């Protein structure tokens, strides 16, 4: 659309030339043989097209506090304003940012972090107290609280930050890309950060201003280097789309898995950005149908995940037959292949158990219309295999009530998985995601062992799939749209569209004792 508008503008300018209309001084006018009398005296001076400037959207009604805001527009800006102890790329590999070095106790339950010589945008030094206060705020937040559930205490000890855990952790830095702000501003709507940009008010509106004295400007491999990034007000997905298609906004992040997603129809470059949202089916092993282990194990084969990804998420999701993101190092493709789509296997299991035509109740959260449509599609898949499915489309309160009391055979669930794909909330007694009597001390112990040694994820996932109370379906992604040619080398990572490193690896920061 932007190219079309540019062509129309050129046509109007040419029309003005040949009709004798006077042009504004300094306007860029194409020149060529048709305007030249041969002497060169009538040649009009050429000027290069104005360089495109990156601009983005923000939601003025929402906070820019990283521990409070859930707004996608504002969260897209956060990596330009803030930094964490570590940054995590698309490959789930952490790299040190505010952390200069760290140590781990022999039992892997105590981590000590020593800080780089970093400064906030006002020039003040980042202290251990700032980091501790930021993590305390994150632990209490809805956005980060789940991933930090195993941290018992965060304490500033001199110039170091000490984290005590309730279980051994092999790779805690994977979870520590959380923004650090000044301790005195953890509740502020716009706390100061240490990132390459700072929020700036100007006569023409709000913008991000590049920090001239940024503490790590000589070592960062930034993909965005503009002196200013103008911010355009937009609240709804359709407003964001319109600002991108018809005006000057150059980069936006959208959620194809949202009820309110608006289609983009202009010329653009596009990337996917995993967001951690995990869609799965929960199985009540106490129901008459699924108390049969063989039938329960075969259920995974009834779900055509690839069709769901294309029909409902426009390709912005990844099919998953294991309870981990397929892009994470914990996902074993060979193991995953054992649990993929093969409806005949489920049909055969039902027939062998004399359960063809058996009634099944599936509950869905009706406050999410996309999930309702998806649930209906899955119900159709199950009916084609021989089950008689009754759908209960319930409001959030009623949906949760049915899960707590086990009043279902199946439910369609969605949660934001921690970056280390922690499954303890599903199998721990009274775990936050434990419904329908999913408590299993053996699987819970294996889930904790996987946190301590990632080599155990294979065995954990095999055990979960054979238990078959948790049937993975997919992991969702955001869509990142940019004006063609505006940004290069973009490598959007979870919670960080503008991922960059400071040229150091995790091994560089990890020291003994």
Coordinates of C-alpha atoms in Angstrom, one line a residue:
X1 CA 0.0 0.0 0.0
X2 CA 2.8 2.4 0.8
X3 CA 4.4 1.7 -2.6
X4 CA 1.1 2.4 -4.3
X5 CA 0.7 5.7 -2.5
X6 CA 4.2 6.7 -3.5
X7 CA 3.5 5.9 -7.2
X8 CA 0.3 7.9 -7.0
X9 CA 2.2 10.9 -5.5
X10 CA 4.8 10.7 -8.4
X11 CA 1.9 10.7 -10.9
X12 CA 0.4 13.8 -9.3
X13 CA 3.7 15.6 -9.4
X14 CA 4.2 14.8 -13.1
X15 CA 0.7 16.0 -13.8
X16 CA 1.6 19.3 -12.2
X17 CA 4.7 19.7 -14.3
X18 CA 2.9 19.3 -17.6
X19 CA -0.1 21.4 -16.7
X20 CA 2.0 24.3 -15.6
X21 CA 1.1 24.0 -11.9
X22 CA 3.7 25.6 -9.6
X23 CA 5.5 23.1 -7.3
X24 CA 6.5 23.7 -3.7
X25 CA 10.1 24.8 -3.4
X26 CA 12.4 21.9 -2.8
X27 CA 10.0 19.2 -4.0
X28 CA 11.6 16.1 -5.5
X29 CA 10.7 16.1 -9.2
X30 CA 11.8 13.3 -11.6
X31 CA 13.9 14.6 -14.5
X32 CA 14.8 13.1 -17.9
X33 CA 14.9 13.7 -21.7
X34 CA 11.3 15.0 -21.8
X35 CA 12.3 18.0 -19.6
X36 CA 15.7 18.7 -21.3
X37 CA 16.0 21.1 -24.3
X38 CA 19.5 19.7 -25.1
X39 CA 21.4 22.6 -23.5
X40 CA 21.0 21.4 -20.0
X41 CA 19.8 24.9 -19.0
X42 CA 16.3 23.5 -18.2
X43 CA 17.5 20.6 -16.1
X44 CA 15.8 20.6 -12.8
X45 CA 18.1 19.8 -9.8
X46 CA 17.5 16.3 -8.5
X47 CA 17.3 15.4 -4.8
X48 CA 17.5 11.9 -3.3
X49 CA 14.3 10.5 -1.9
X50 CA 13.9 11.2 1.8
X51 CA 15.3 8.3 3.9
X52 CA 12.6 6.3 5.6
X53 CA 12.6 6.7 9.4
X54 CA 11.7 3.9 11.7
X55 CA 8.5 4.8 13.7
X56 CA 6.5 2.5 16.0
X57 CA 3.2 2.5 17.9
X58 CA 2.5 2.7 21.6
X59 CA -0.7 2.6 23.7
X60 CA -0.9 5.8 25.9
X61 CA -3.6 4.3 28.1
X62 CA -1.3 1.4 29.1
X63 CA 1.8 1.5 31.3
X64 CA 5.4 1.1 30.1
X65 CA 6.3 -0.6 33.4
X66 CA 7.7 -4.1 32.5
X67 CA 6.2 -5.7 35.6
X68 CA 2.7 -4.3 35.0
X69 CA 1.9 -3.9 31.4
X70 CA 0.3 -6.6 29.3
X71 CA -0.1 -4.4 26.3
X72 CA 1.6 -5.9 23.2
X73 CA 2.4 -2.5 21.6
X74 CA 4.2 -1.3 24.7
X75 CA 5.9 -4.5 25.4
X76 CA 7.4 -4.4 21.9
X77 CA 9.2 -1.2 23.0
X78 CA 10.6 -2.6 26.2
X79 CA 13.8 -4.1 24.8
X80 CA 14.9 -0.7 23.5
X81 CA 14.4 0.9 27.0
X82 CA 15.5 -1.9 29.3
X83 CA 18.1 -4.7 29.8
X84 CA 18.2 -7.8 31.9
X85 CA 21.0 -9.6 33.6
X86 CA 20.9 -11.8 30.4
X87 CA 19.3 -11.7 27.0
X88 CA 17.9 -14.8 25.3
X89 CA 17.9 -15.4 21.6
X90 CA 15.6 -17.3 19.2
X91 CA 17.6 -20.4 20.0
X92 CA 16.9 -20.2 23.7
X93 CA 20.6 -19.4 24.4
X94 CA 21.3 -16.8 27.1
X95 CA 24.0 -14.2 26.7
X96 CA 25.2 -11.9 29.5
X97 CA 24.2 -8.2 29.5
X98 CA 24.1 -6.6 32.9
X99 CA 25.7 -9.6 34.5
X100 CA 29.5 -9.5 34.3
X101 CA 30.0 -12.9 35.9
X102 CA 28.1 -15.4 38.1
X103 CA 28.8 -18.4 40.3
X104 CA 26.7 -21.4 41.2
X105 CA 26.8 -23.4 44.4
X106 CA 27.7 -27.2 44.2
X107 CA 24.0 -28.1 44.9
X108 CA 22.9 -25.7 42.1
X109 CA 20.4 -24.0 44.5
X110 CA 22.3 -20.7 45.0
X111 CA 23.3 -18.4 42.2
X112 CA 25.4 -15.2 42.8
X113 CA 25.5 -12.5 40.2
X114 CA 28.1 -9.8 39.9
X115 CA 27.1 -6.7 37.8
X116 CA 28.7 -5.0 34.9
X117 CA 29.6 -1.3 35.2
X118 CA 26.2 -0.3 33.8
X119 CA 24.4 3.0 34.1
X120 CA 20.7 4.0 33.9
X121 CA 19.7 6.6 31.3
X122 CA 20.1 9.4 34.0
X123 CA 23.8 8.4 34.4
X124 CA 23.4 6.7 37.8
X125 CA 25.1 3.4 38.4
X126 CA 23.1 0.1 38.4
X127 CA 23.4 -1.4 41.9
X128 CA 22.6 -4.8 43.4
X129 CA 19.7 -3.2 45.2
X130 CA 18.2 -2.1 41.9
X131 CA 18.4 -5.7 40.6
X132 CA 17.0 -7.2 43.7
X133 CA 14.1 -4.8 43.8
X134 CA 13.4 -5.5 40.1
X135 CA 13.3 -9.2 40.6
X136 CA 11.1 -8.9 43.7
X137 CA 8.6 -6.8 41.5
X138 CA 8.8 -9.5 38.8
X139 CA 8.1 -12.3 41.2
X140 CA 4.9 -10.5 42.2
X141 CA 3.8 -9.8 38.7
X142 CA 1.4 -11.7 36.5
X143 CA 3.7 -11.6 33.6
X144 CA 6.9 -13.0 35.1
X145 CA 5.7 -14.6 38.4
X146 CA 5.2 -18.1 36.9
X147 CA 8.7 -18.5 35.6
X148 CA 10.2 -17.4 38.9
X149 CA 8.2 -19.7 41.1
X150 CA 11.3 -21.7 42.1
X151 CA 13.2 -18.6 43.5
X152 CA 12.8 -18.4 47.2
X153 CA 14.7 -15.2 47.9
X154 CA 16.6 -12.5 46.0
X155 CA 19.0 -10.5 48.1
X156 CA 21.5 -7.7 47.5
X157 CA 24.7 -8.7 49.3
X158 CA 27.2 -5.9 48.9
X159 CA 27.8 -5.5 45.1
X160 CA 26.3 -9.0 44.3
X161 CA 22.8 -10.4 43.9
X162 CA 22.1 -13.7 45.5
X163 CA 19.2 -16.0 44.5
X164 CA 18.2 -18.9 46.6
X165 CA 16.1 -21.7 44.8
X166 CA 13.9 -24.4 46.1
X167 CA 15.3 -27.0 43.6
X168 CA 18.6 -27.4 41.7
X169 CA 18.7 -25.4 38.4
X170 CA 21.1 -26.1 35.6
X171 CA 20.4 -22.9 33.6
X172 CA 18.8 -20.2 35.6
X173 CA 20.1 -17.5 33.3
X174 CA 17.6 -18.6 30.7
X175 CA 14.9 -17.1 32.9
X176 CA 16.7 -13.9 33.8
X177 CA 16.2 -11.7 30.7
X178 CA 13.7 -9.7 32.9
X179 CA 14.1 -5.8 32.6
X180 CA 16.1 -4.1 35.4
X181 CA 14.8 -0.7 36.6
X182 CA 15.8 1.7 39.4
X183 CA 14.7 0.4 42.8
X184 CA 12.9 3.6 43.6
X185 CA 10.8 3.3 40.4
X186 CA 9.6 -0.3 40.3
X187 CA 6.0 1.0 40.6
X188 CA 6.5 3.9 38.2
X189 CA 4.5 4.0 34.9
X190 CA 7.7 4.7 33.0
X191 CA 10.7 3.7 35.1
X192 CA 14.3 4.5 33.9
X193 CA 16.2 1.7 32.3
X194 CA 19.7 0.9 30.9
X195 CA 18.7 0.3 27.3
X196 CA 19.9 2.2 24.2
X197 CA 16.8 4.4 24.1
X198 CA 14.9 6.6 26.6
X199 CA 11.3 7.9 26.4
X200 CA 11.3 11.5 25.3
X201 CA 8.5 14.1 25.0
X202 CA 8.8 16.5 22.1
X203 CA 6.7 19.3 20.5
X204 CA 5.3 16.9 18.0
X205 CA 4.6 14.0 20.4
X206 CA 6.3 11.2 22.1
X207 CA 9.4 9.4 20.8
X208 CA 12.3 7.2 21.8
X209 CA 15.6 9.0 21.9
X210 CA 18.9 7.2 21.4
X211 CA 21.2 7.6 24.4
X212 CA 24.4 9.4 23.3
X213 CA 26.2 8.2 26.4
X214 CA 24.8 4.6 26.4
X215 CA 27.0 2.5 28.7
X216 CA 27.6 -0.2 26.1
X217 CA 27.2 1.6 22.8
X218 CA 30.6 0.4 21.6
X219 CA 30.0 -3.3 22.1
X220 CA 26.3 -3.8 21.2
X221 CA 25.4 -5.2 17.8
X222 CA 22.1 -3.2 17.5
X223 CA 19.8 -3.7 14.6
X224 CA 18.1 -0.3 15.3
X225 CA 20.4 2.8 15.4
X226 CA 18.1 5.7 14.6
X227 CA 18.7 8.9 16.6
X228 CA 14.9 9.1 17.2
X229 CA 12.0 6.7 16.9
X230 CA 8.7 8.6 16.7
X231 CA 5.8 6.9 18.5
X232 CA 2.3 6.9 17.1
X233 CA -0.7 6.5 19.4
X234 CA -2.7 3.4 18.7
X235 CA -4.8 1.2 20.9
X236 CA -6.7 -1.5 19.0
X237 CA -5.1 -4.1 16.5
X238 CA -7.1 -2.5 13.7
X239 CA -5.7 0.9 14.5
X240 CA -2.2 -0.5 14.6
X241 CA -2.8 -2.1 11.2
X242 CA -4.1 1.1 9.7
X243 CA -1.2 3.2 11.0
X244 CA 1.2 0.7 9.4
X245 CA -0.7 0.3 6.0
X246 CA -1.8 3.9 5.4
X247 CA 0.6 6.1 7.4
X248 CA 4.2 6.2 8.4
X249 CA 4.6 3.5 11.1
X250 CA 7.4 1.2 9.9
X251 CA 7.3 -1.8 12.3
X252 CA 4.6 -3.4 14.4
X253 CA 4.0 -6.6 16.3
X254 CA 0.7 -8.4 15.9
X255 CA -0.9 -11.4 17.5
X256 CA -2.6 -13.8 14.9
X257 CA -3.8 -15.9 17.8
X258 CA -5.9 -13.0 19.2
X259 CA -9.7 -12.6 18.9
X260 CA -9.0 -9.1 17.6
X261 CA -6.3 -9.7 15.1
X262 CA -6.6 -7.5 12.0
X263 CA -5.3 -8.9 8.6
X264 CA -2.4 -7.0 6.9
X265 CA -2.8 -6.6 3.1
X266 CA 0.0 -4.2 2.1
X267 CA 3.6 -4.9 0.9
X268 CA 5.8 -5.8 3.9
X269 CA 8.6 -8.0 5.3
X270 CA 7.5 -10.4 7.9
X271 CA 9.0 -12.4 10.7
X272 CA 7.6 -14.7 13.3
X273 CA 8.4 -14.3 17.0
X274 CA 7.6 -17.1 19.4
X275 CA 5.7 -15.9 22.5
X276 CA 5.6 -18.9 24.7
X277 CA 1.8 -19.5 24.6
X278 CA 1.2 -23.3 24.8
X279 CA -2.1 -24.7 23.6
X280 CA -2.9 -28.2 24.9
X281 CA -5.7 -30.6 25.8
X282 CA -6.1 -31.7 29.4
X283 CA -7.4 -35.3 30.0
X284 CA -9.3 -36.4 33.1
X285 CA -7.9 -39.8 33.8
X286 CA -10.7 -40.4 36.2
X287 CA -13.4 -40.3 33.5
X288 CA -14.9 -43.7 32.4
X289 CA -13.5 -43.3 28.9
X290 CA -10.0 -42.2 29.7
X291 CA -9.3 -44.4 32.6
X292 CA -8.3 -46.9 29.9
X293 CA -4.6 -46.2 29.5
X294 CA -4.4 -47.5 25.9
X295 CA -7.2 -45.2 24.8
X296 CA -5.8 -42.2 26.6
X297 CA -2.3 -42.7 25.1
X298 CA -3.8 -43.0 21.6
X299 CA -5.7 -39.7 21.9
X300 CA -2.6 -37.7 20.7
X301 CA -3.0 -39.3 17.3
X302 CA -6.5 -37.9 16.8
X303 CA -5.3 -34.3 16.6
X304 CA -4.3 -32.9 13.2
X305 CA -2.0 -30.2 14.5
X306 CA -0.8 -28.9 11.1
X307 CA -4.3 -28.2 10.0
X308 CA -5.0 -26.3 13.1
X309 CA -1.9 -24.2 12.7
X310 CA -2.9 -23.2 9.2
X311 CA -6.6 -22.8 9.7
X312 CA -6.6 -20.9 13.0
X313 CA -3.2 -19.3 13.4
X314 CA -2.3 -18.4 9.7
X315 CA 0.9 -20.3 10.2
X316 CA 2.0 -18.3 13.2
X317 CA 2.3 -21.3 15.5
X318 CA 4.3 -24.5 15.6
X319 CA 2.8 -28.0 15.9
X320 CA 4.0 -29.7 19.0
X321 CA 3.5 -33.3 20.1
X322 CA 5.8 -32.9 23.1
X323 CA 5.2 -30.4 26.0
X324 CA 8.1 -28.1 24.9
X325 CA 8.5 -25.6 22.1
X326 CA 9.8 -27.3 18.9
X327 CA 12.4 -24.5 18.7
X328 CA 13.8 -25.1 22.1
X329 CA 16.8 -27.4 22.8
X330 CA 14.5 -29.7 24.9
X331 CA 12.4 -30.9 22.0
X332 CA 13.5 -34.2 20.5
X333 CA 12.1 -34.5 17.0
X334 CA 12.5 -38.3 16.9
X335 CA 10.6 -38.8 20.1
X336 CA 7.9 -36.3 18.9
X337 CA 7.4 -38.4 15.8
X338 CA 6.0 -41.2 17.9
X339 CA 3.0 -39.1 19.0
X340 CA 2.0 -37.4 15.8
X341 CA -1.3 -37.4 13.8
X342 CA -2.6 -40.8 12.7
X343 CA -6.3 -40.9 13.3
X344 CA -6.5 -44.6 12.4
X345 CA -4.5 -45.4 15.6
X346 CA -7.0 -43.7 17.8
X347 CA -10.0 -45.2 15.9
X348 CA -8.4 -48.7 16.3
X349 CA -7.9 -48.1 20.1
X350 CA -11.5 -47.1 20.5
X351 CA -12.7 -50.2 18.6
X352 CA -10.4 -52.6 20.5
X353 CA -11.7 -51.2 23.8
X354 CA -15.4 -51.4 22.5
X355 CA -15.7 -47.6 23.0
X356 CA -16.9 -46.5 19.6
X357 CA -19.8 -44.0 20.1
X358 CA -18.8 -43.4 23.7
X359 CA -19.9 -40.0 25.1
X360 CA -17.3 -37.4 25.9
X361 CA -17.7 -33.9 27.5
X362 CA -15.2 -31.3 26.5
X363 CA -15.1 -27.9 28.2
X364 CA -13.9 -24.7 26.5
X365 CA -13.4 -21.1 27.7
X366 CA -16.1 -19.2 25.8
X367 CA -14.4 -15.8 26.5
X368 CA -11.9 -16.7 23.9
X369 CA -13.8 -16.9 20.6
X370 CA -10.8 -18.3 18.7
X371 CA -10.4 -21.1 21.2
X372 CA -14.1 -21.8 20.8
X373 CA -13.8 -22.2 17.1
X374 CA -10.7 -24.3 17.6
X375 CA -12.5 -26.5 20.2
X376 CA -15.3 -27.1 17.7
X377 CA -12.7 -28.2 15.1
X378 CA -11.1 -30.6 17.5
X379 CA -14.5 -32.0 18.5
X380 CA -15.1 -32.7 14.8
X381 CA -11.8 -34.6 14.6
X382 CA -12.8 -36.7 17.6
X383 CA -16.2 -37.4 16.2
X384 CA -14.6 -38.6 12.9
X385 CA -12.7 -41.1 15.0
X386 CA -15.9 -42.4 16.7
X387 CA -16.5 -40.4 19.8
X388 CA -19.8 -38.7 20.7
X389 CA -18.5 -35.3 21.8
X390 CA -20.5 -32.7 23.8
X391 CA -19.0 -29.3 24.0
X392 CA -19.5 -27.0 27.0
X393 CA -18.6 -23.5 26.1
X394 CA -18.2 -21.7 29.5
X395 CA -17.3 -18.3 30.7
X396 CA -13.9 -18.1 32.5
X397 CA -15.4 -18.4 36.0
X398 CA -17.5 -21.4 35.0
X399 CA -14.7 -23.0 33.0
X400 CA -12.3 -22.8 35.9
X401 CA -14.9 -24.2 38.3
X402 CA -15.4 -27.2 36.0
X403 CA -11.6 -27.8 36.0
X404 CA -11.3 -27.5 39.7
X405 CA -14.1 -30.0 40.4
X406 CA -13.0 -32.4 37.6
X407 CA -16.4 -32.0 35.8
X408 CA -15.1 -32.8 32.3
X409 CA -13.5 -35.6 30.2
X410 CA -11.4 -33.1 28.2
X411 CA -10.6 -29.4 28.3
X412 CA -8.8 -27.1 25.9
X413 CA -6.2 -25.2 27.9
X414 CA -3.7 -22.4 27.1
X415 CA -0.8 -21.1 29.3
X416 CA 2.4 -19.1 28.8
X417 CA 5.2 -21.6 29.4
X418 CA 8.4 -20.6 31.1
X419 CA 11.4 -20.4 28.7
X420 CA 12.8 -23.6 30.3
X421 CA 9.5 -25.5 29.6
X422 CA 9.0 -26.2 33.3
X423 CA 6.3 -28.9 33.8
X424 CA 6.2 -28.9 37.6
X425 CA 3.0 -26.8 37.8
X426 CA 1.1 -29.6 36.1
X427 CA 2.1 -32.5 38.2
X428 CA 2.9 -31.0 41.6
X429 CA 0.1 -31.5 44.2
X430 CA -1.9 -28.3 44.2
X431 CA 0.2 -27.0 41.3
X432 CA -1.2 -24.0 39.5
X433 CA -2.0 -26.0 36.4
X434 CA -2.9 -29.3 38.1
X435 CA -6.5 -30.2 37.2
X436 CA -8.4 -33.5 37.1
X437 CA -6.1 -35.2 39.6
X438 CA -3.0 -34.8 37.4
X439 CA -0.8 -35.1 40.5
X440 CA 1.9 -37.6 39.9
X441 CA 4.9 -37.8 42.3
X442 CA 7.1 -39.7 39.8
X443 CA 6.5 -37.3 36.9
X444 CA 6.9 -34.3 39.3
X445 CA 10.2 -35.6 40.5
X446 CA 11.3 -36.2 36.9
X447 CA 10.3 -32.6 36.0
X448 CA 12.5 -31.3 38.8
X449 CA 15.4 -33.5 37.6
X450 CA 15.0 -32.0 34.2
X451 CA 15.5 -28.5 35.6
X452 CA 18.7 -29.7 37.2
X453 CA 19.9 -31.6 34.1
X454 CA 18.4 -30.9 30.7
X455 CA 19.5 -34.4 29.6
X456 CA 16.4 -35.6 31.5
X457 CA 13.9 -33.9 29.3
X458 CA 13.8 -36.8 26.9
X459 CA 12.7 -39.2 29.6
X460 CA 10.4 -36.6 31.2
X461 CA 8.6 -36.0 27.9
X462 CA 8.3 -39.7 27.2
X463 CA 6.8 -40.3 30.6
X464 CA 4.3 -37.4 30.2
X465 CA 3.2 -38.7 26.8
X466 CA 2.8 -42.3 28.0
X467 CA 0.8 -41.0 31.0
X468 CA -1.3 -39.0 28.5
X469 CA -3.1 -36.6 30.8
X470 CA -1.5 -33.7 28.9
X471 CA -1.8 -33.7 25.1
X472 CA 0.3 -30.9 23.5
X473 CA -1.1 -29.2 20.4
X474 CA 1.0 -26.2 19.5
X475 CA 3.1 -23.2 20.5
X476 CA 2.0 -19.8 19.3
X477 CA 4.0 -16.9 17.7
X478 CA 3.5 -13.2 17.1
X479 CA 3.8 -11.7 13.6
X480 CA 6.3 -8.9 13.1
X481 CA 5.6 -6.6 10.1
X482 CA 8.1 -4.1 8.8
X483 CA 8.2 -1.7 5.8
X484 CA 10.3 -3.5 3.2
X485 CA 14.0 -2.6 3.5
X486 CA 13.6 -0.6 6.7
X487 CA 15.3 -2.9 9.1
X488 CA 17.9 -5.6 8.4
X489 CA 19.3 -8.5 10.4
X490 CA 16.2 -8.6 12.6
X491 CA 16.1 -11.8 14.7
X492 CA 13.1 -11.5 16.9
X493 CA 13.2 -13.6 20.1
X494 CA 10.7 -14.2 22.8
X495 CA 10.0 -11.0 24.7
X496 CA 12.7 -9.2 22.5
X497 CA 12.1 -8.2 18.9
X498 CA 15.4 -6.3 18.9
X499 CA 17.7 -9.0 20.3
X500 CA 21.3 -8.1 20.4
X501 CA 24.4 -9.3 22.2
X502 CA 27.5 -7.5 23.7
X503 CA 29.8 -10.0 22.1
X504 CA 30.0 -12.3 25.2
X505 CA 28.8 -15.8 25.8
X506 CA 27.3 -17.5 28.8
X507 CA 30.6 -19.4 29.3
X508 CA 32.4 -16.0 29.5
X509 CA 30.3 -15.0 32.5
X510 CA 30.2 -18.3 34.4
X511 CA 33.1 -18.7 36.9
X512 CA 33.9 -21.3 39.5
X513 CA 33.5 -20.4 43.1

